[in-house]
C-alpha positions as a printed NumPy array, in Angstrom:
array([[  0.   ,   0.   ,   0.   ],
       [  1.311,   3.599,  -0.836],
       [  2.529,   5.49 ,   1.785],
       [  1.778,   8.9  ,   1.786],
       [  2.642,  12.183,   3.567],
       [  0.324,  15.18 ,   4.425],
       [  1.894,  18.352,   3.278],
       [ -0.192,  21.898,   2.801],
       [ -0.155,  25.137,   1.002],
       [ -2.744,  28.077,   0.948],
       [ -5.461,  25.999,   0.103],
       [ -4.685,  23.77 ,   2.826],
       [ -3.748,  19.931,   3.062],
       [ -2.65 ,  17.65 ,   0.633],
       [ -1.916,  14.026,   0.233],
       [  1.601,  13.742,  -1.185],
       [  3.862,  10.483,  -2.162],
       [  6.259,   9.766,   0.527],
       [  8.795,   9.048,  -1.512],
       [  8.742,  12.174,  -3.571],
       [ 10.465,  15.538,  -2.87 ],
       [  7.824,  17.477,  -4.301],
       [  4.949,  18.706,  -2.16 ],
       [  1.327,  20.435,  -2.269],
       [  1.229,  22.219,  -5.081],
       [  3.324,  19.741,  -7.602],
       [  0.098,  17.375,  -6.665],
       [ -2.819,  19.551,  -6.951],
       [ -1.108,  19.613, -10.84 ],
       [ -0.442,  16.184, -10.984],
       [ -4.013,  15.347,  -9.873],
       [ -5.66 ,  18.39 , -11.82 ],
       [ -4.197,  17.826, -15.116],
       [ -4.04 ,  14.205, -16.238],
       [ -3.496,  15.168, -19.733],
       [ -0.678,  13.297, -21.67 ],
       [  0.619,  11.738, -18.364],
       [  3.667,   9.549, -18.959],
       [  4.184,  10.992, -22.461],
       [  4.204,  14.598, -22.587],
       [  5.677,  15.474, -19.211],
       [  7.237,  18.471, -18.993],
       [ 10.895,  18.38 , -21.536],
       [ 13.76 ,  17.484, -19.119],
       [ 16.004,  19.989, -20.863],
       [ 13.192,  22.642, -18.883],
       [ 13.979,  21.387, -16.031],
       [ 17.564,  21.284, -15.996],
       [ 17.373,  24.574, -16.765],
       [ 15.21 ,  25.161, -13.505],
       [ 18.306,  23.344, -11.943],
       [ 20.821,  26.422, -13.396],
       [ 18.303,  29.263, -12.843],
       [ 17.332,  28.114,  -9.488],
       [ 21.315,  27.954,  -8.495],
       [ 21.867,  31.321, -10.038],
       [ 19.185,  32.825,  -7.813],
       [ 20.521,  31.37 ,  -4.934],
       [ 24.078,  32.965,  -5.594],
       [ 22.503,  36.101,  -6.663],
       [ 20.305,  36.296,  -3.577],
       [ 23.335,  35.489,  -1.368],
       [ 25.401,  38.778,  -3.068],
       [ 23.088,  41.205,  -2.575],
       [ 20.597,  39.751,   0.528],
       [ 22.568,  37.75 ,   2.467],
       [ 20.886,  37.961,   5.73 ],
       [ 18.251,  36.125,   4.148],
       [ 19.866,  33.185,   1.552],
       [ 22.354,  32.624,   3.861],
       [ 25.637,  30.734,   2.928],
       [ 24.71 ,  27.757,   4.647],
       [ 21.049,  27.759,   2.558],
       [ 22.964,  28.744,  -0.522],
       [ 25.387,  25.665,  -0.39 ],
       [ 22.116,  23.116,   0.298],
       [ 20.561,  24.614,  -2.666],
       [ 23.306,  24.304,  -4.723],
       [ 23.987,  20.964,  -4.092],
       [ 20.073,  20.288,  -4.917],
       [ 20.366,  22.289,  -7.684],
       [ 23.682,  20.079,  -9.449],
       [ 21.202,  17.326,  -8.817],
       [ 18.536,  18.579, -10.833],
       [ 20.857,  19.453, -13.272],
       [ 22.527,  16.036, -13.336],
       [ 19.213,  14.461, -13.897],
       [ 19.175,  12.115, -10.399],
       [ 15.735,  14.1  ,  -9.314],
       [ 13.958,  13.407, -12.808],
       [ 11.405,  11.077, -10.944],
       [ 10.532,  14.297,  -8.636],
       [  9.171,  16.131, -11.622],
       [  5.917,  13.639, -13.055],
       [  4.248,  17.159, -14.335],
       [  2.927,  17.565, -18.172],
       [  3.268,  20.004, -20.673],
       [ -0.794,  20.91 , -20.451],
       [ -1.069,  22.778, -17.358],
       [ -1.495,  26.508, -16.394],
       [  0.188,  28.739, -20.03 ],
       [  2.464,  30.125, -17.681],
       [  4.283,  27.151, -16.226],
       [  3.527,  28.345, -12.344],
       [  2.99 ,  24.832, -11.604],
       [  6.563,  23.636, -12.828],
       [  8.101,  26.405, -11.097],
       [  6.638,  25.38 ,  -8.104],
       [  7.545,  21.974,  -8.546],
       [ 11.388,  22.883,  -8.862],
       [ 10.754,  24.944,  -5.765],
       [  9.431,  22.137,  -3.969],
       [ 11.812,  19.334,  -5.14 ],
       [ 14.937,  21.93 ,  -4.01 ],
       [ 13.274,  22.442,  -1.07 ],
       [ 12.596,  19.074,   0.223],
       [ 15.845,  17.806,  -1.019],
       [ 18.1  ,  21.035,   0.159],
       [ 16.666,  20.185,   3.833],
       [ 17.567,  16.647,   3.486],
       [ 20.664,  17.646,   2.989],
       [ 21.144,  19.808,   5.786],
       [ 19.332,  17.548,   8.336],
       [ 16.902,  20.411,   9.261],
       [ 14.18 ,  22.679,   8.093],
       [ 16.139,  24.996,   6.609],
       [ 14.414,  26.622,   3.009],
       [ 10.909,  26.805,   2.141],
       [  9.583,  26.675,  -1.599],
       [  8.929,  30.145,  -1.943],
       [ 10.269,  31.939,   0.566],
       [ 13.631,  30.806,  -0.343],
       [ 14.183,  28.889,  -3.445],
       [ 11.702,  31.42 ,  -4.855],
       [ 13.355,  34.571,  -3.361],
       [ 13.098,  37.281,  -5.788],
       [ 11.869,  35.766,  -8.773],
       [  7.902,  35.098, -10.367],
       [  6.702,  32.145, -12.222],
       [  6.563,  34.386, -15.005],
       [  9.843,  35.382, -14.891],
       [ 11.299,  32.1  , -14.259],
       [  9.603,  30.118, -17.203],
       [ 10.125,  32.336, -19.89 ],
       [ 14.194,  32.088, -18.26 ],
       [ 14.192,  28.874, -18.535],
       [ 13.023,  28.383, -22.011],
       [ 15.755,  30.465, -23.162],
       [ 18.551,  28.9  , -21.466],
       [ 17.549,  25.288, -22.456],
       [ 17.201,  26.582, -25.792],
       [ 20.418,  28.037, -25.924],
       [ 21.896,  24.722, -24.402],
       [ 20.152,  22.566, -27.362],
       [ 20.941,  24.406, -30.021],
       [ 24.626,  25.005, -29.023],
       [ 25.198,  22.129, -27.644],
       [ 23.425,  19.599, -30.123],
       [ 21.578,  21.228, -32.54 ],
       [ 25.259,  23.017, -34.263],
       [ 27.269,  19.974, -33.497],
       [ 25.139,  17.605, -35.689],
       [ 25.283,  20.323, -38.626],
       [ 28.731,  20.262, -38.175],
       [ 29.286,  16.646, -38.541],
       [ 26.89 ,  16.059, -42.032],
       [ 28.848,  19.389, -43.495],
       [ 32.371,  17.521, -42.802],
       [ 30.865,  14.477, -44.496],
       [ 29.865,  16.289, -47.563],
       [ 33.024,  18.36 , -47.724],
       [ 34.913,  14.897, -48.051],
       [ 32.026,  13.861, -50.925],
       [ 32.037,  16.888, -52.656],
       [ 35.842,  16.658, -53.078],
       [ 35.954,  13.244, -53.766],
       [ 33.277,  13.6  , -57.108],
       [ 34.54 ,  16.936, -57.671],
       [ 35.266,  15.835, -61.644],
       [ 32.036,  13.303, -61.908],
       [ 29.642,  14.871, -64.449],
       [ 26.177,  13.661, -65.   ],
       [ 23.185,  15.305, -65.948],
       [ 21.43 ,  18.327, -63.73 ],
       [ 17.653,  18.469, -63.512],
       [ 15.241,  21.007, -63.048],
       [ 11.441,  20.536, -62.8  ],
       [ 12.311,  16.909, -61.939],
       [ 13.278,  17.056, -65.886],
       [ 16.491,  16.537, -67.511],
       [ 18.492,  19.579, -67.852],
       [ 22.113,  20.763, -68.357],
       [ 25.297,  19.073, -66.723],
       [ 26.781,  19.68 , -63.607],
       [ 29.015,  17.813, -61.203],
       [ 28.256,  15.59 , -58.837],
       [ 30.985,  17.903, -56.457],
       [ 28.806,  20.977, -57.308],
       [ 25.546,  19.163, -56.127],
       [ 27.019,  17.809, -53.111],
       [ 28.383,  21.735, -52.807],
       [ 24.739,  22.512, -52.698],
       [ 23.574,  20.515, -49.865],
       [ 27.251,  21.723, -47.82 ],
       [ 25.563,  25.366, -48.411],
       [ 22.648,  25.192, -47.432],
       [ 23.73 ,  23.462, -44.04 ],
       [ 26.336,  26.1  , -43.325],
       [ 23.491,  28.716, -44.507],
       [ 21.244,  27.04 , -41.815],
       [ 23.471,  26.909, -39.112],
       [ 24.336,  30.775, -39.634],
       [ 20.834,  31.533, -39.136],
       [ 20.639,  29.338, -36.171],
       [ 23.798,  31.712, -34.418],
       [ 21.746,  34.455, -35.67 ],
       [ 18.972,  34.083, -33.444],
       [ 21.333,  32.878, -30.043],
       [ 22.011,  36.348, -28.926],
       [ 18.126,  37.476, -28.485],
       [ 17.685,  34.166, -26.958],
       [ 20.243,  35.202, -24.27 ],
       [ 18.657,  37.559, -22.842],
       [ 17.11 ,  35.934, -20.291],
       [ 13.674,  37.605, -18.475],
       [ 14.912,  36.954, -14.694],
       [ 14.418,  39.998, -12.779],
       [ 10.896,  41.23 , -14.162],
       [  8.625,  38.83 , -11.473],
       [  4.953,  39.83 , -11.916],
       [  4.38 ,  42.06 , -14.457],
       [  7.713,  43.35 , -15.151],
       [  8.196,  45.799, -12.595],
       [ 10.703,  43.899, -10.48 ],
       [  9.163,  44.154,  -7.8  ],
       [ 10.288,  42.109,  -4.566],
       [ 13.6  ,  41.285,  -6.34 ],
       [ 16.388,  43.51 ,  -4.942],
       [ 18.02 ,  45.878,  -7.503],
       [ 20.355,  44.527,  -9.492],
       [ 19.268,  41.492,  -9.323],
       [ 18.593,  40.627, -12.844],
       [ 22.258,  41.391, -13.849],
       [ 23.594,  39.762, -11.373],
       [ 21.52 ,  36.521, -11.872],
       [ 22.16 ,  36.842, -15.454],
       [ 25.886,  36.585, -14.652],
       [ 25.817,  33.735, -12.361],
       [ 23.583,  31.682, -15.138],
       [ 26.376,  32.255, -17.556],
       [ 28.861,  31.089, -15.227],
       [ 27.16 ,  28.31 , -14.691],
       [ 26.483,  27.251, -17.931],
       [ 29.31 ,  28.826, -19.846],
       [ 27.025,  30.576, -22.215],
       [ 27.28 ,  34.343, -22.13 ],
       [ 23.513,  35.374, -20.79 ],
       [ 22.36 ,  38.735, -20.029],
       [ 19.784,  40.443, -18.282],
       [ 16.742,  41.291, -21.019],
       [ 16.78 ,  45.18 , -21.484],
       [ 12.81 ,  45.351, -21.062],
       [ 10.921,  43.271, -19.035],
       [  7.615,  44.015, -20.158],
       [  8.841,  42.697, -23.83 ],
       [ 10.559,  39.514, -22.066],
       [  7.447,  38.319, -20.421],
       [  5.101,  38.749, -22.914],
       [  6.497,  38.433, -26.341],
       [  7.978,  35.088, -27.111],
       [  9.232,  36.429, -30.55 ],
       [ 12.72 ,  35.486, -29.933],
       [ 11.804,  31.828, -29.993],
       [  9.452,  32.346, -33.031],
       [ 12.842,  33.658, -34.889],
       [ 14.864,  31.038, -33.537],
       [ 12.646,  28.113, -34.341],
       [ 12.118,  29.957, -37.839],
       [ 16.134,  29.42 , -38.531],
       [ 14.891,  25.218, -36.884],
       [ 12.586,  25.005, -39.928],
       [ 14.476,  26.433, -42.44 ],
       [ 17.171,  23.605, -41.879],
       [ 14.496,  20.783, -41.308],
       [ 13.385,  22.347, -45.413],
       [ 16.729,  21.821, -46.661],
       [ 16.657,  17.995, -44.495],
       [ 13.693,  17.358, -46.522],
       [ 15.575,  18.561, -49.719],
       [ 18.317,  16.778, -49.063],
       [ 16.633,  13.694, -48.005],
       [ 14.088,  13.894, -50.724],
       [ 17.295,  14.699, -53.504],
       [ 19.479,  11.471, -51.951],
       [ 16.487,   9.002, -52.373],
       [ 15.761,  10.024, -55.808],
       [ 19.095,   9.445, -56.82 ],
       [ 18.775,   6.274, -55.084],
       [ 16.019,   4.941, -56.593],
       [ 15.859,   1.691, -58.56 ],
       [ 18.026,  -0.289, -58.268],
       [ 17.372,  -1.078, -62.151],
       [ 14.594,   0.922, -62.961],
       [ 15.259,   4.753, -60.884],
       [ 17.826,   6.899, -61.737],
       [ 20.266,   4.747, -59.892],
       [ 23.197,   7.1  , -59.68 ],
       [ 23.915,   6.83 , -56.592],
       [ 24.599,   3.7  , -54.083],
       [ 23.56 ,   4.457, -50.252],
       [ 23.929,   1.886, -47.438],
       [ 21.44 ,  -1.244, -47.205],
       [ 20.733,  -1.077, -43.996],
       [ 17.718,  -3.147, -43.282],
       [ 15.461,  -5.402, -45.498],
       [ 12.85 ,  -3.099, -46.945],
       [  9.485,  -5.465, -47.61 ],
       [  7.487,  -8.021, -45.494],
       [  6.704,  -9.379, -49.077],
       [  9.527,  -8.509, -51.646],
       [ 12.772, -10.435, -50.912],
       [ 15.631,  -8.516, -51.394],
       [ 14.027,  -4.979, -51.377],
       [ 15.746,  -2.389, -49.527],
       [ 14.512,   1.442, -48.815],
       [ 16.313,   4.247, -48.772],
       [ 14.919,   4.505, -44.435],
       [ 17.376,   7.443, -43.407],
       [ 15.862,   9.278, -46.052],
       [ 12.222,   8.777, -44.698],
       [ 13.047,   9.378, -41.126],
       [ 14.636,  12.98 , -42.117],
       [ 11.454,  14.181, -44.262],
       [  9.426,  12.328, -41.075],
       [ 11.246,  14.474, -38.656],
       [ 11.001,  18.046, -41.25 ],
       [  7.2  ,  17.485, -41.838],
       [  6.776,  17.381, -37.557],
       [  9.448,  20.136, -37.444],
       [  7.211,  22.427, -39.609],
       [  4.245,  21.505, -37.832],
       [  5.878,  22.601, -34.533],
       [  6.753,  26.005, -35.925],
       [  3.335,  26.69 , -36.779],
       [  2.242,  25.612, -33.239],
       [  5.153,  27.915, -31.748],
       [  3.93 ,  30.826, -33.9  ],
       [ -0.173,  30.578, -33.133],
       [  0.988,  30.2  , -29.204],
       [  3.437,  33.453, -29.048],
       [  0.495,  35.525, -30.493],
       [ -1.279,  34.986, -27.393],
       [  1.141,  37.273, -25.045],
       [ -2.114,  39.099, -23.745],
       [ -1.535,  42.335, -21.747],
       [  1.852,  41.587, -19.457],
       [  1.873,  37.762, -19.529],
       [  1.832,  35.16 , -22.65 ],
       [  0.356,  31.947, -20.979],
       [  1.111,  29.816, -24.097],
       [  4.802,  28.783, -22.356],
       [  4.796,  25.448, -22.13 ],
       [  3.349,  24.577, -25.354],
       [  5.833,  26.277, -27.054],
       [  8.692,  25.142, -24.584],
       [  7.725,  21.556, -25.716],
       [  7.681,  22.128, -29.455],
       [ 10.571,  24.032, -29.536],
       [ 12.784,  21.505, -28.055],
       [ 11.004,  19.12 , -29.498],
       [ 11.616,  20.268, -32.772],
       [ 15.643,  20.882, -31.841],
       [ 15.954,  17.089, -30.256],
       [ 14.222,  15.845, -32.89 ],
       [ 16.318,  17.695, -36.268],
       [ 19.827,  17.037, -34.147],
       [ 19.233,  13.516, -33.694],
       [ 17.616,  12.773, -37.148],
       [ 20.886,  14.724, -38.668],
       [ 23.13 ,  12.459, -36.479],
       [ 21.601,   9.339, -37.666],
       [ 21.333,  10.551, -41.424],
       [ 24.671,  11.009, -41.461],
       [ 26.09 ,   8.125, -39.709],
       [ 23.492,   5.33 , -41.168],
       [ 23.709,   7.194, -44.864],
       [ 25.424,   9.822, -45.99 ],
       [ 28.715,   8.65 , -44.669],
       [ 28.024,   5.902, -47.227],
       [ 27.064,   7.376, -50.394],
       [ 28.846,   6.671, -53.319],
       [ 28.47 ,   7.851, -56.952],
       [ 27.467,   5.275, -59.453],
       [ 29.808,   6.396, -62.11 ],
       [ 28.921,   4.235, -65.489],
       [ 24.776,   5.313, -64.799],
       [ 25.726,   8.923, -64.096],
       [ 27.765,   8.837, -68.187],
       [ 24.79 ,   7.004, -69.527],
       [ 22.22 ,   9.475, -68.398],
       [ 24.612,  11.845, -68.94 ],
       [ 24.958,  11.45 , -72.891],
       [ 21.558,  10.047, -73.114],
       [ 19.92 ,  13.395, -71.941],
       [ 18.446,  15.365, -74.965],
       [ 19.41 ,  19.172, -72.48 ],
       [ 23.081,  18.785, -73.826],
       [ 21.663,  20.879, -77.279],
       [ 22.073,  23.371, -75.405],
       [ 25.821,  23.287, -76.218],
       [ 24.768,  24.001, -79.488],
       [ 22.835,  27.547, -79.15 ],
       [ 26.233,  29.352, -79.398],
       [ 26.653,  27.699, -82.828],
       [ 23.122,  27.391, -84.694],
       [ 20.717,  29.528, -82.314],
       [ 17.73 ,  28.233, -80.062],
       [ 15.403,  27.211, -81.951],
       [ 17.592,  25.665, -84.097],
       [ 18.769,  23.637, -81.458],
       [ 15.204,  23.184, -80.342],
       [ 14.512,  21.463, -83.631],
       [ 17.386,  19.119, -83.174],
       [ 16.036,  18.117, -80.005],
       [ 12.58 ,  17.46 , -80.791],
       [ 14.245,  15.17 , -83.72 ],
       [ 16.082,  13.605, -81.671],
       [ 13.346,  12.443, -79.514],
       [ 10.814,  11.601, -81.791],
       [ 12.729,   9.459, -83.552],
       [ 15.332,   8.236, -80.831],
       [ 18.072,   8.812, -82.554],
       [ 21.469,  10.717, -80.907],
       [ 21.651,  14.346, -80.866],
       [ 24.35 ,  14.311, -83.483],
       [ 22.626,  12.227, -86.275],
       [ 19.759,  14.9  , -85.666],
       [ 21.951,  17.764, -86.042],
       [ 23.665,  16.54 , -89.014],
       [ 20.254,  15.109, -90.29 ],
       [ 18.972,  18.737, -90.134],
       [ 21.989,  20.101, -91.715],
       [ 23.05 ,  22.446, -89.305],
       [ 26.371,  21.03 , -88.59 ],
       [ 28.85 ,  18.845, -90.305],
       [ 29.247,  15.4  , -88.483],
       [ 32.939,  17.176, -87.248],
       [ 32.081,  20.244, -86.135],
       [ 29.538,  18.471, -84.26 ],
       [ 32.291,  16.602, -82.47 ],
       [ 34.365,  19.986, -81.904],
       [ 31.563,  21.84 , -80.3  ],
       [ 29.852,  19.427, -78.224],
       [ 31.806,  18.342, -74.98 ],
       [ 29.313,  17.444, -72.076],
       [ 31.823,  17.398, -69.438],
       [ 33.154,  21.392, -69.848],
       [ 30.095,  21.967, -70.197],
       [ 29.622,  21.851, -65.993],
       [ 32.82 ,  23.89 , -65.738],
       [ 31.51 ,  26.929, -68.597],
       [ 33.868,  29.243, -66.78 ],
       [ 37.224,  26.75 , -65.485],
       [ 37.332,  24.882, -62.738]])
């Protein structure tokens, strides 16, 4: 039989797990909103960042009131705090993503677990939730905090890492089919050469495009709400508070935080992490690009374009022996088509910042990270299960290469568009080779022909 405890708040008594650090109000939640229990708790990286704002109050509250968090509070707390950092507590915090929009009820929790486990520590009844692991800060200046720093600490620390690692790969592909020509496509239809190093070039891009936008939106996202409470005003923190809290964060972390110039913006506009998961979607579009381009190449292997080889990594039917998918591929556009879904979920909720509070927080905490565990990890796996792998199917690439009816367009220089048009229409409609259609046509001799038409410079007009 469970063994409980009876612990109270301003509404009076409550029934709470013995076993559990958190008290009254963490249960009124976790009774009040059974809403995607066991699934859509509230992310983890939130509440490791509880563990490094909660810390950095503590020191901050010990500089400039240290009469009240005293240094013997401040080094229980602490040690609480690395805890909650660390993970250890995870079990303490059972609360979901759908509760109050302005996450009271998870800053509470944190308050409670430090609490609870800060007096353990100390053998004695030495903080309370909010008098002391509280002290000078609001639920709605603490939530909107701690989104910021565990985005900052996903993106930073997983999010750029995992860009980094698929660029490398496709800087060593690019180089290595630097001089592989086959035929470019546009409209999903044949269409002038190009190399296989200048399409690879093209995915490298567009990472290292990504991941600039992604450091573009990091310094708004450091500046960190702490220091507003309420409404914005400050009030019951002690001045200069919010600086200093902002600096012990960043020492904590080793991220350079600071202390949002306006308050009243910080608490009720989320547009920081609008921007920041707008530079999130724009990779997950080039993912899908990628993924979609890689597959396509893929395809076959006898009847798809088959110019590429990519790692069998799994049998691919329950039915068709020896089928095999292209499955990295499909888990990328999976994880884009839930990445863009997120960001329109993040943008409806930061619309809501009514008067001095947006009470959408969670929602977009969760979809946010979400959306930045999800791209890192799908990136990591792409790369490592796939891309790592891919190699250039050389003989298909010529083939397609010289069978594609776009290389007239060598010709224009020599006997005009349409011209050249006519050659290619010849060409197909009878299946015969560019050159007998040319000649055919008389508008080139069979060794001119041969002098002017070189598919290979053609995807290097201007020199390598």
């Amino acid at each position: 039989m469970a063994e409980f405890r009876i612990e109270h708040d301003s509404m009076g008594e409550v029934k709470v797990p013995a076993d559990k650090y958190w008290a009254a109000q963490t249960e009124r939640s976790h009774e009040n909103f059974l809403i995607g229990v066991g699934i859509e708790t509230m992310p983890r990286e939130i509440t490791k960042a509880f563990g490094y704002l909660k810390k950095a109050a503590a020191m901050a509250n010990n500089a400039l009131k240290p009469e009240k968090m005293t240094d013997k509070k401040l080094k229980a707390i602490s040690q609480a705090c690395d805890e909650v950092i660390s993970g250890s507590l995870n079990e303490h915090f059972p609360l979901v993503v759908w509760q109050t929009g302005s996450g009271t009820q998870s800053n509470m929790n944190t308050n409670e677990v430090i609490a609870n486990r800060a007096n353990e520590i100390a053998g004695e009844k030495l903080c309370h939730p909010n008098d002391d692991i509280n002290m000078s800060q609001s639920s709605n200046d603490t939530y909107p905090t701690a989104m910021h720093i565990a985005a900052v600490v996903e993106l930073e620390d997983k999010l750029l890492p995992a860009i980094d690692v698929l660029v490398e790969t496709f800087k060593r592909l690019e180089k290595e089919n630097a001089d592989i020509v086959k035929s470019g496509r546009t409209h999903l239809q044949d269409a002038v050469p190009i190399s296989f190093g200048q399409e690879i070039s093209g995915w490298r891009t567009s990472l290292e495009r990504d991941k600039e936008l992604v450091n573009a939106s990091l310094p708004f996202l450091k500046q960190l709400a702490l220091g507003g409470t309420a409404v914005g005003t400050g009030l019951n923190a002690p001045k200069g508070f919010d600086q200093k809290v902002a600096e012990c964060v960043s020492k904590l972390t080793g991220k350079n935080f600071v202390t949002a110039p306006n308050k009243f913006h910080a608490l009720t506009s989320k547009d920081e992490i609008v921007f920041a998961h707008g530079a999130v979607k724009a990779l997950a579009a080039d993912m899908m690009k990628i993924a979609n381009d890689v597959r396509w190449l893929a395809s076959g292997p006898r009847d798809g374009l088959g110019e590429i080889r990519i790692p069998e990594n799994e049998p691919g039917s329950s039915i068709m022996p020896g089928k095999v998918n292209p499955t990295q591929c499909e888990q990328v556009t999976m994880v884009a088509v839930q990445v863009m879904g997120n960001d329109a979920a993040v943008g409806f909720a930061a619309s809501q910042g009514n008067f001095e509070l947006n009470v959408f927080m969670p929602v977009i905490a969760y979809n946010f990270l979400q959306s930045v565990r999800l791209l890192a990890e799908s990136i990591v796996s792409f790369n490592k299960n796939c891309a790592v792998g891919i190699t250039a199917n050389k003989d298909k690439m010529h083939h397609n290469l010289y069978n594609s009816l776009m290389l007239v367009t060598a010709l224009n220089p020599y006997i005009g568009y349409e011209n050249a048009a006519k050659t290619a229409h010849k060409a197909f409609d009878e299946n015969i080779s560019l050159k007998d259609a040319c000649v055919a046509l008389g508008f080139l001799t069979a060794e001119k022909f041969d002098e002017v038409f070189k598919p290979e410079q053609m995807a290097f007009p201007q020199g390598k």
